[in-house]
Each structure stands twice: as structure tokens, then as C-alpha cells.
Amino acid sequence: MSAEHGRIGHFQLENGLDVVVIPDRRAPVVTHMVYYRNGAADDPHGKSGIAHFLEHLMFKGTKAHPKGIFSEIVADLGGQENAFTGHDYTAYYQRVAREHLETMMALESDRMTGLVLKKPEVLSERDVILEERKMHVDADPASQIYESLQAALFTHHPYGTPVIGWEHEIAELTREDALAYYRRFYTPENAILLVAGDVTEDEVRALAEKTYGQIPRRSAAPVRNRPKEPPPRAERTVLLRDERVEQPAAYRAYLTPSHGTTQNGDAHALEVLSQLLGGSNASLMQKELVVNRPVAVNVSSWYRNDAVDDGYFGIYAIPGEGVTLEALDGEIDAILRRVTDEGFADADIRRAKTRLVADLIYAQDNQAQLARIYGAALATGGTIADVQDWPEKIEAVTNDDLKRVLDRYLKRKVAVIGHLEKAA
């Protein structure tokens, strides 16, 4: 933490609400966030999209603050607000001047228990989400193939279902479905309150007790009983041809552990590996396939590490002029084989670690980003210490660790390969 930041506070109210306080004295501003430990992977079978649907419906108002009042108050105070849904959590946040923190807590705690849903508004919002899916998925071949890759990679686990849901199941969601989901998950014992900004732990505790603390505990927090994804046994190929494709692309995804499912440091090694392979313009695949030879126009890699269950490692590449997707796949395979056997240059490993740690340091310059880092960690089973110890564990990754995770997880024979092509 920099000098402008104080010790991060973490405590729990009697009703089970977790509270995290991230002091930041640089400006009289606070970011107020509530994470619920539920997301799209917790949607009941056959009702995909309900977590995302409810996120939309949470803006429909309560008895105390009818539709539109919440957002009007935030706007009148000069604040900002938004919400987002992932597979493992749903979050709501506002950014306001520090003197308005109590108002945000009062509004959000009211929304935790007092949501009012009218059937016509629910049906109208469902139509909005169906249109959102048509615009952002059905009309976009790149989104379609990514959705198909996920479904092919997670054959049994609900991570294979898109956060927005499948169209035919969204169309059947009802007011009763939304209220049942709301009553199950929107409870203090299933939530995490994060306040980042010009506050002290004592100030936040007093305000949280006054607002959220008045909500009675309903029961024990919901238990996530999810099916476990079986080990992959075969390579799978997803091919999408569409006349709207302007640029062909090659994708691949490998099932890997996340921070939530590994105890041996593999997740930290995979983070460094992603940075080394395709995390920047200085990465290995970018230099070898884009700069040194015109095999690709762009190459990138990423690793989904913040998950309750297993994550995945992905690679994306756009071929150069006259290069087929099959040839590009072969070039990527050759690089992966080589670094599995030989490892990486020490200087490249140092550079990758430095960049990763620097990104966390830079995140401290953004209250919302810092709160999201801690919120995602706690919502997926991690701790404050996991975030604070992360730089040390990244620095501890060795070349042998990188070769181990390459050999263990990034095998072509268990990958999902995706090709996006223009239809003839």
C-alpha cells in the first residue's frame, strides 16, 4: 500500500454481512460496492440468465424508493452508479462524495430487502434483455464462437452457460422466478460490502450498523452445490462460418485450475505464463508470430483465475495475409512445445512479473478497481491476505513452475480449438 492508503479493515456484522474498508485519503470521495455471492453459475437448471435478469430488475425500485428514485438521488448528488453480473457474483456500486456514503448505504440496504416487482415491468425488462442478446451475441459472430467455445470447454459445469442466458430460457423467465432468486441470494449473510475512499474503519462500521445492520439474518448463507467438470479426454473443434466475418481468427481454450481450486501455486504460474505468452506487445507469441514473421496480425492470451471452480486459459490469434488458420494453429503449437521443453529466458520472466505486479500497484490509483479486486477475491472464496500476498507469490514463480503448468494443462489433445471464418 502507498502512503496515501491505510490498513485495510475487514469485519462482519451480526447478521453475517462481510465488510471491507479500503482507506484512500487522496480525495474526499468514496466508492460503495455490494457483492452478492451468486452469479450465472448459480442459476437454477433451465432458468439461465436469471442472475443477470435480476440485476436489471434491481433498478425497478422499492416501496420506500419507487422506480427511478435511486438513480435520481445518485445523479443529483453528482455520483456515478452501475452494476455487473459474472458467473460467480453480482455487484452494485456507486461513487459519491464522502458525505453521501450514508445515503448510499441506506439506498442499497433498502434494495437488499424491499424490491418491488410489477409483472408488466418484469416482462418489459425481459424483452430488453432478449434484445440485448440479439444485438451483442446473435449479431456478432465473434461473440457466437466465444459462447460456443465456453459450452464446449465446460460440458458439465454451469460455466458453459453464458451469463446472459440462452435465448429460449430467457424468454420463459417470470416475475416469480426473479423473486424466488432474490429471496434466496439477496441476504446480508450472502453479501460483501466494500467501501474504498476517504473513510476510516470506525466510520464505516457505524454507518453499516445503522443501515445494513438493521436487516435480520435470514439463514445460513446459500451453499454452492455445483457439478464438477470432468477431466477433458479429447480435443474438440468449434467451427463457425458466417458471411459477416471480416477477419478470420483462431481461438483455443484449456481447462485449468483457478485460485479457488489449486493449492500448489499453479494459478500464480498460469498468470505469469499468460503474461509471457500473449499478455503484451513484448510477449513471446507477439514477437515471434507478429513482429519477426508475418504469420499473425495479432496474438493474445488470457487466464481466468478468479473463479469458485476451475478456470481456463485462452489464446486468440488473427492470421497474416495468406496464412490459414490450420497453419497458425501449428505455429502456436510449435511455440508451446518449445517452451514446455526449454522454458523462458530469465529476463522475459522478470519482465512479465514486473508488469503483473505493476498492474496491481496501478490499480490502487482507481478506487473502484481496487474494490473490485478485493470483492472478486472474497466472492470466490479468497481472503484479504490472498490479495496482499499475491505479489510475493507471483515473484516466487520459477521457470520450472512454468514448464510444469504448460505440460500439465496446455496440451493440444485436450484443448478446445475454435475457428472463425468467412462463409464462402
Coordinates of C-alpha atoms in Angstrom, one line a residue:
M1 CA 0.0 0.0 0.0
S2 CA 1.2 3.5 -0.7
A3 CA 1.4 6.3 1.9
E4 CA -2.0 7.6 0.9
H5 CA -3.6 4.3 1.9
G6 CA -4.2 2.9 5.4
R7 CA -4.6 -0.5 6.7
I8 CA -7.5 -2.5 5.0
G9 CA -10.2 -3.3 7.5
H10 CA -12.3 -6.4 7.5
F11 CA -15.1 -7.3 9.9
Q12 CA -18.5 -8.9 9.9
L13 CA -21.8 -7.6 11.2
E14 CA -24.0 -9.8 13.5
N15 CA -26.3 -10.5 10.5
G16 CA -23.4 -12.1 8.6
L17 CA -22.6 -9.2 6.2
D18 CA -18.9 -9.1 5.4
V19 CA -17.5 -5.5 5.4
V20 CA -14.2 -4.4 3.8
V21 CA -12.8 -0.9 4.2
I22 CA -10.0 0.3 1.9
P23 CA -8.8 3.8 3.1
D24 CA -7.7 6.2 0.4
R25 CA -7.1 9.8 1.6
R26 CA -6.3 11.5 -1.7
A27 CA -9.7 13.0 -2.4
P28 CA -13.0 13.3 -0.4
V29 CA -14.6 10.6 -2.4
V30 CA -15.9 7.1 -1.7
T31 CA -16.7 4.0 -3.8
H32 CA -19.5 2.0 -2.2
M33 CA -19.9 -1.6 -3.6
V34 CA -22.0 -4.6 -2.6
Y35 CA -21.1 -8.0 -3.9
Y36 CA -23.5 -10.9 -3.7
R37 CA -22.0 -14.4 -3.7
N38 CA -24.2 -15.6 -6.6
G39 CA -23.9 -15.3 -10.4
A40 CA -24.9 -17.0 -13.6
A41 CA -23.4 -20.3 -12.5
D42 CA -25.9 -20.4 -9.6
D43 CA -28.9 -20.0 -11.9
P44 CA -31.4 -22.9 -11.4
H45 CA -31.3 -25.5 -14.1
G46 CA -33.4 -24.4 -17.1
K47 CA -33.6 -20.8 -16.0
S48 CA -30.3 -19.5 -17.4
G49 CA -29.9 -15.7 -17.3
I50 CA -31.9 -15.2 -14.1
A51 CA -28.9 -13.7 -12.2
H52 CA -28.4 -11.1 -14.9
F53 CA -32.1 -10.6 -15.3
L54 CA -32.4 -9.8 -11.6
E55 CA -29.5 -7.4 -11.8
H56 CA -31.6 -5.4 -14.3
L57 CA -34.7 -5.7 -12.1
M58 CA -32.9 -4.4 -9.0
F59 CA -33.3 -0.9 -10.5
K60 CA -37.1 -1.1 -10.6
G61 CA -37.5 0.3 -7.1
T62 CA -38.8 -0.4 -3.6
K63 CA -41.7 0.8 -1.6
A64 CA -39.5 3.4 0.1
H65 CA -37.8 4.4 -3.2
P66 CA -40.0 3.8 -6.2
K67 CA -38.7 3.2 -9.7
G68 CA -36.1 5.7 -10.8
I69 CA -35.6 7.4 -7.4
F70 CA -32.4 5.5 -6.6
S71 CA -30.7 6.7 -9.8
E72 CA -32.1 10.2 -9.5
I73 CA -30.6 10.6 -6.0
V74 CA -27.2 9.4 -7.1
A75 CA -27.3 11.7 -10.1
D76 CA -28.5 14.7 -8.0
L77 CA -25.5 14.1 -5.7
G78 CA -23.1 14.2 -8.6
G79 CA -22.4 10.5 -8.3
Q80 CA -21.9 7.5 -10.6
E81 CA -23.5 4.1 -10.4
N82 CA -23.5 0.8 -12.2
A83 CA -23.9 -3.0 -11.7
F84 CA -22.5 -6.1 -13.3
T85 CA -23.0 -9.9 -13.3
G86 CA -20.4 -12.6 -13.6
H87 CA -20.6 -16.4 -13.3
D88 CA -19.7 -16.2 -9.6
Y89 CA -21.0 -12.9 -8.3
T90 CA -23.3 -9.9 -8.9
A91 CA -22.3 -6.5 -7.8
Y92 CA -23.7 -3.0 -7.5
Y93 CA -21.7 0.2 -6.9
Q94 CA -21.8 3.9 -6.5
R95 CA -19.1 6.6 -6.4
V96 CA -20.0 9.8 -4.5
A97 CA -18.6 12.5 -2.2
R98 CA -17.7 11.0 1.2
E99 CA -20.5 12.9 3.0
H100 CA -23.1 10.9 0.9
L101 CA -21.9 7.5 2.0
E102 CA -24.7 7.0 4.5
T103 CA -27.2 7.8 1.8
M104 CA -25.8 5.2 -0.5
M105 CA -25.8 2.6 2.3
A106 CA -29.4 3.4 3.1
L107 CA -30.5 3.1 -0.5
E108 CA -28.6 -0.2 -1.1
S109 CA -29.7 -1.8 2.2
D110 CA -33.3 -0.9 1.3
R111 CA -32.8 -2.6 -2.1
M112 CA -31.5 -5.7 -0.4
T113 CA -34.9 -6.4 1.2
G114 CA -37.5 -4.2 -0.3
L115 CA -37.5 -4.8 -4.0
V116 CA -41.0 -4.4 -5.6
L117 CA -41.6 -6.1 -9.0
K118 CA -44.6 -5.4 -11.1
K119 CA -45.4 -8.0 -13.8
P120 CA -45.6 -5.6 -16.7
E121 CA -42.2 -4.1 -15.8
V122 CA -40.7 -7.6 -15.5
L123 CA -41.9 -8.7 -18.9
S124 CA -40.8 -5.4 -20.5
E125 CA -37.3 -5.8 -19.0
R126 CA -37.2 -9.4 -20.2
D127 CA -37.7 -8.1 -23.7
V128 CA -34.9 -5.6 -23.2
I129 CA -32.5 -8.5 -22.3
L130 CA -33.7 -10.6 -25.3
E131 CA -32.9 -7.6 -27.5
E132 CA -29.5 -7.2 -25.7
R133 CA -28.7 -10.8 -26.5
K134 CA -29.7 -10.3 -30.2
M135 CA -27.5 -7.2 -30.5
H136 CA -24.4 -8.4 -28.7
V137 CA -24.4 -12.1 -29.4
D138 CA -26.7 -13.2 -32.2
A139 CA -25.5 -10.3 -34.4
D140 CA -21.8 -10.8 -33.7
P141 CA -20.0 -14.0 -35.0
A142 CA -17.1 -13.4 -32.6
S143 CA -19.4 -13.5 -29.6
Q144 CA -21.1 -16.6 -31.0
I145 CA -17.9 -18.6 -31.3
Y146 CA -16.7 -17.5 -27.9
E147 CA -20.0 -18.6 -26.4
S148 CA -19.7 -22.0 -28.3
L149 CA -16.1 -22.4 -27.0
Q150 CA -17.3 -22.0 -23.5
A151 CA -20.0 -24.5 -24.0
A152 CA -17.6 -27.0 -25.5
L153 CA -15.0 -26.5 -22.7
F154 CA -17.4 -26.8 -19.8
T155 CA -19.5 -29.7 -20.8
H156 CA -21.0 -30.4 -17.4
H157 CA -20.3 -27.3 -15.3
P158 CA -22.6 -24.2 -15.5
Y159 CA -19.6 -22.0 -16.6
G160 CA -20.5 -23.4 -20.0
T161 CA -23.8 -21.4 -19.9
P162 CA -23.5 -17.7 -20.9
V163 CA -24.1 -15.1 -18.2
I164 CA -26.8 -13.5 -20.2
G165 CA -28.5 -16.9 -20.6
W166 CA -29.8 -19.0 -23.6
E167 CA -32.5 -17.2 -25.6
H168 CA -35.2 -19.8 -25.2
E169 CA -34.7 -19.9 -21.4
I170 CA -34.6 -16.1 -21.0
A171 CA -38.0 -15.9 -22.9
E172 CA -39.6 -18.1 -20.2
L173 CA -38.3 -16.3 -17.1
T174 CA -41.1 -14.9 -14.9
R175 CA -41.7 -12.5 -12.0
E176 CA -41.9 -15.4 -9.7
D177 CA -38.6 -16.8 -10.9
A178 CA -36.9 -13.4 -10.2
L179 CA -38.5 -13.1 -6.7
A180 CA -37.5 -16.6 -5.7
Y181 CA -33.9 -16.0 -6.8
Y182 CA -33.9 -12.6 -5.0
R183 CA -35.1 -14.1 -1.7
R184 CA -32.6 -16.9 -1.8
F185 CA -29.4 -14.9 -2.6
Y186 CA -30.0 -11.2 -1.7
T187 CA -29.4 -11.6 2.0
P188 CA -26.8 -10.0 4.3
E189 CA -25.1 -13.3 5.1
N190 CA -24.5 -13.8 1.4
A191 CA -23.2 -10.3 0.7
I192 CA -19.9 -8.4 0.9
L193 CA -19.9 -4.6 1.5
L194 CA -16.8 -2.8 0.2
V195 CA -16.1 0.9 0.9
A196 CA -13.0 2.4 -0.7
G197 CA -12.1 6.0 -0.2
D198 CA -11.8 8.8 2.4
V199 CA -13.1 6.9 5.4
T200 CA -12.0 5.1 8.5
E201 CA -13.0 1.7 9.6
D202 CA -14.8 3.1 12.6
E203 CA -16.8 5.4 10.4
V204 CA -17.8 2.6 8.0
R205 CA -18.7 0.3 10.9
A206 CA -21.0 2.8 12.5
L207 CA -22.8 3.6 9.2
A208 CA -23.0 -0.1 8.3
E209 CA -24.6 -1.0 11.6
K210 CA -27.1 1.9 11.2
T211 CA -28.2 0.7 7.8
Y212 CA -27.3 -2.8 6.7
G213 CA -27.1 -3.9 10.4
Q214 CA -30.9 -3.5 10.8
I215 CA -31.5 -6.3 8.3
P216 CA -32.0 -9.6 10.1
R217 CA -30.1 -12.6 9.2
R218 CA -32.3 -14.9 7.2
S219 CA -30.5 -18.2 7.5
A220 CA -27.1 -19.7 6.7
A221 CA -25.5 -18.4 3.5
P222 CA -26.5 -20.4 0.5
V223 CA -24.2 -23.3 -0.3
R224 CA -22.9 -23.6 -3.9
N225 CA -23.5 -27.3 -4.8
R226 CA -22.3 -27.2 -8.4
P227 CA -21.4 -30.2 -10.6
K228 CA -17.6 -30.7 -11.1
E229 CA -16.3 -30.6 -14.7
P230 CA -14.8 -34.0 -15.5
P231 CA -11.2 -34.1 -16.9
P232 CA -11.2 -33.5 -20.6
R233 CA -10.4 -36.6 -22.7
A234 CA -10.3 -35.3 -26.3
E235 CA -9.6 -32.3 -28.5
R236 CA -12.7 -30.5 -29.6
T237 CA -13.1 -28.3 -32.6
V238 CA -15.6 -25.5 -33.0
L239 CA -16.0 -24.1 -36.5
L240 CA -18.2 -21.0 -37.3
R241 CA -18.6 -19.7 -40.8
D242 CA -20.5 -16.6 -41.3
E243 CA -20.8 -14.1 -44.2
R244 CA -20.4 -11.2 -41.7
V245 CA -16.9 -12.2 -40.7
E246 CA -14.4 -9.6 -41.8
Q247 CA -11.3 -11.2 -40.3
P248 CA -10.8 -14.9 -39.7
A249 CA -9.5 -15.8 -36.2
A250 CA -8.2 -18.8 -34.3
Y251 CA -9.1 -19.4 -30.7
R252 CA -8.2 -22.1 -28.2
A253 CA -9.1 -22.8 -24.6
Y254 CA -7.7 -25.2 -22.0
L255 CA -9.4 -26.2 -18.7
T256 CA -7.2 -25.1 -15.8
P257 CA -7.5 -24.6 -12.1
S258 CA -8.3 -21.2 -10.7
H259 CA -7.1 -19.7 -7.4
G260 CA -10.2 -21.3 -5.9
T261 CA -9.3 -24.8 -6.9
T262 CA -5.5 -25.0 -6.6
Q263 CA -3.3 -25.2 -3.6
N264 CA 0.1 -25.8 -5.2
G265 CA 0.8 -22.4 -6.9
D266 CA -0.3 -23.4 -10.3
A267 CA -2.7 -20.5 -10.6
H268 CA 0.1 -18.0 -10.0
A269 CA 2.3 -19.8 -12.5
L270 CA -0.5 -19.6 -15.1
E271 CA -0.9 -15.9 -14.5
V272 CA 2.8 -15.4 -15.3
L273 CA 2.5 -17.7 -18.2
S274 CA -0.3 -15.8 -19.7
Q275 CA 1.7 -12.6 -19.5
L276 CA 4.7 -14.3 -21.1
L277 CA 2.9 -15.8 -24.0
G278 CA 0.5 -13.1 -25.1
G279 CA -0.1 -10.5 -22.4
S280 CA 1.6 -7.6 -24.1
N281 CA 3.3 -6.4 -27.3
A282 CA 6.5 -7.7 -25.8
S283 CA 5.2 -11.2 -25.2
L284 CA 6.7 -14.2 -26.8
M285 CA 4.0 -15.0 -29.3
Q286 CA 3.6 -11.4 -30.3
K287 CA 7.3 -11.1 -31.0
E288 CA 7.7 -14.4 -32.9
L289 CA 4.4 -14.5 -34.8
V290 CA 3.7 -10.9 -35.5
V291 CA 7.0 -8.9 -35.3
N292 CA 9.6 -11.4 -36.5
R293 CA 7.5 -13.2 -39.1
P294 CA 4.2 -12.1 -40.7
V295 CA 2.3 -15.2 -39.5
A296 CA -0.2 -13.3 -37.5
V297 CA -1.6 -9.8 -37.3
N298 CA -2.3 -10.1 -33.5
V299 CA -1.9 -12.7 -30.8
S300 CA -3.0 -12.6 -27.2
S301 CA -3.6 -14.9 -24.2
W302 CA -5.6 -14.6 -21.1
Y303 CA -6.3 -16.7 -17.9
R304 CA -9.5 -16.7 -16.0
N305 CA -8.2 -17.1 -12.4
D306 CA -10.9 -15.5 -10.2
A307 CA -13.4 -18.4 -10.1
V308 CA -15.0 -20.5 -7.4
D309 CA -14.4 -23.6 -9.6
D310 CA -12.0 -24.4 -12.3
G311 CA -10.9 -21.6 -14.7
Y312 CA -9.5 -21.7 -18.2
F313 CA -6.5 -20.5 -20.2
G314 CA -7.3 -18.9 -23.6
I315 CA -5.3 -17.9 -26.7
Y316 CA -6.6 -15.8 -29.6
A317 CA -4.8 -15.1 -32.9
I318 CA -5.6 -13.3 -36.2
P319 CA -3.7 -14.8 -39.2
G320 CA -1.5 -12.8 -41.5
E321 CA -2.2 -12.4 -45.2
G322 CA -2.3 -15.8 -46.9
V323 CA -1.9 -17.8 -43.7
T324 CA -4.5 -20.4 -43.0
L325 CA -6.0 -21.0 -39.5
E326 CA -4.6 -24.5 -39.5
A327 CA -1.1 -23.2 -40.2
L328 CA -1.5 -20.6 -37.5
D329 CA -2.5 -23.3 -35.1
G330 CA 0.6 -25.2 -36.0
E331 CA 2.8 -22.2 -35.3
I332 CA 1.2 -21.8 -31.8
D333 CA 1.7 -25.5 -31.1
A334 CA 5.3 -25.3 -32.0
I335 CA 5.9 -22.4 -29.6
L336 CA 4.1 -24.2 -26.8
R337 CA 6.1 -27.4 -27.3
R338 CA 9.4 -25.5 -27.3
V339 CA 8.7 -23.5 -24.1
T340 CA 7.4 -26.6 -22.4
D341 CA 10.8 -28.3 -23.0
E342 CA 13.1 -25.3 -22.7
G343 CA 11.3 -22.8 -20.6
F344 CA 11.6 -19.0 -21.0
A345 CA 14.5 -16.6 -20.9
D346 CA 15.1 -15.3 -17.3
A347 CA 14.9 -11.7 -18.5
D348 CA 11.5 -12.3 -20.0
I349 CA 10.2 -13.9 -16.8
R350 CA 11.4 -10.9 -14.8
R351 CA 9.7 -8.5 -17.2
A352 CA 6.4 -10.4 -17.0
K353 CA 6.4 -10.5 -13.2
T354 CA 7.3 -6.8 -13.0
R355 CA 4.4 -5.9 -15.3
L356 CA 1.9 -8.1 -13.4
V357 CA 2.9 -6.6 -10.0
A358 CA 2.9 -3.1 -11.5
D359 CA -0.7 -3.5 -12.7
L360 CA -1.8 -4.2 -9.2
I361 CA 0.1 -1.1 -7.9
Y362 CA -1.5 1.0 -10.6
A363 CA -4.9 -0.4 -9.6
Q364 CA -4.5 1.5 -6.3
D365 CA -5.0 4.7 -8.3
N366 CA -8.6 3.7 -9.0
Q367 CA -10.9 3.2 -6.0
A368 CA -13.4 1.2 -8.0
Q369 CA -10.8 -1.2 -9.5
L370 CA -9.2 -1.7 -6.1
A371 CA -12.6 -2.5 -4.5
R372 CA -13.3 -4.9 -7.4
I373 CA -10.1 -6.8 -6.8
Y374 CA -11.0 -7.4 -3.2
G375 CA -14.6 -8.0 -3.9
A376 CA -13.9 -10.7 -6.6
A377 CA -11.4 -12.4 -4.3
L378 CA -13.8 -12.6 -1.3
A379 CA -16.8 -13.6 -3.5
T380 CA -14.9 -16.5 -4.9
G381 CA -13.6 -17.9 -1.7
G382 CA -10.4 -15.9 -1.3
T383 CA -9.2 -13.7 1.5
I384 CA -7.8 -10.2 2.1
A385 CA -4.4 -12.0 2.7
D386 CA -4.6 -13.7 -0.7
V387 CA -4.7 -10.3 -2.4
Q388 CA -2.0 -8.8 -0.2
D389 CA 0.3 -11.9 -0.6
W390 CA -0.3 -12.1 -4.4
P391 CA 2.8 -10.1 -5.4
E392 CA 5.1 -12.2 -3.3
K393 CA 3.6 -15.4 -4.8
I394 CA 4.0 -14.0 -8.4
E395 CA 7.6 -13.2 -7.7
A396 CA 8.2 -16.8 -6.4
V397 CA 7.2 -18.4 -9.8
T398 CA 10.1 -20.2 -11.4
N399 CA 10.9 -21.5 -14.9
D400 CA 10.2 -25.0 -13.6
D401 CA 6.8 -23.9 -12.4
L402 CA 6.0 -22.5 -15.9
K403 CA 7.1 -25.7 -17.6
R404 CA 5.1 -27.7 -15.2
V405 CA 1.8 -25.9 -15.9
L406 CA 2.5 -25.9 -19.6
D407 CA 3.0 -29.7 -19.6
R408 CA 0.0 -30.3 -17.3
Y409 CA -2.7 -28.1 -18.7
L410 CA -1.8 -26.7 -22.2
K411 CA -2.0 -29.9 -24.2
R412 CA -3.4 -29.8 -27.7
K413 CA -5.1 -33.2 -27.2
V414 CA -7.4 -31.8 -24.6
A415 CA -7.9 -28.2 -26.0
V416 CA -11.0 -26.7 -27.5
I417 CA -9.9 -25.2 -30.8
G418 CA -12.1 -22.6 -32.4
H419 CA -12.0 -21.3 -36.0
L420 CA -14.0 -18.2 -37.1
E421 CA -14.1 -18.0 -40.9
K422 CA -16.0 -16.0 -43.6
A423 CA -18.7 -18.1 -45.3
A424 CA -18.0 -18.7 -49.0

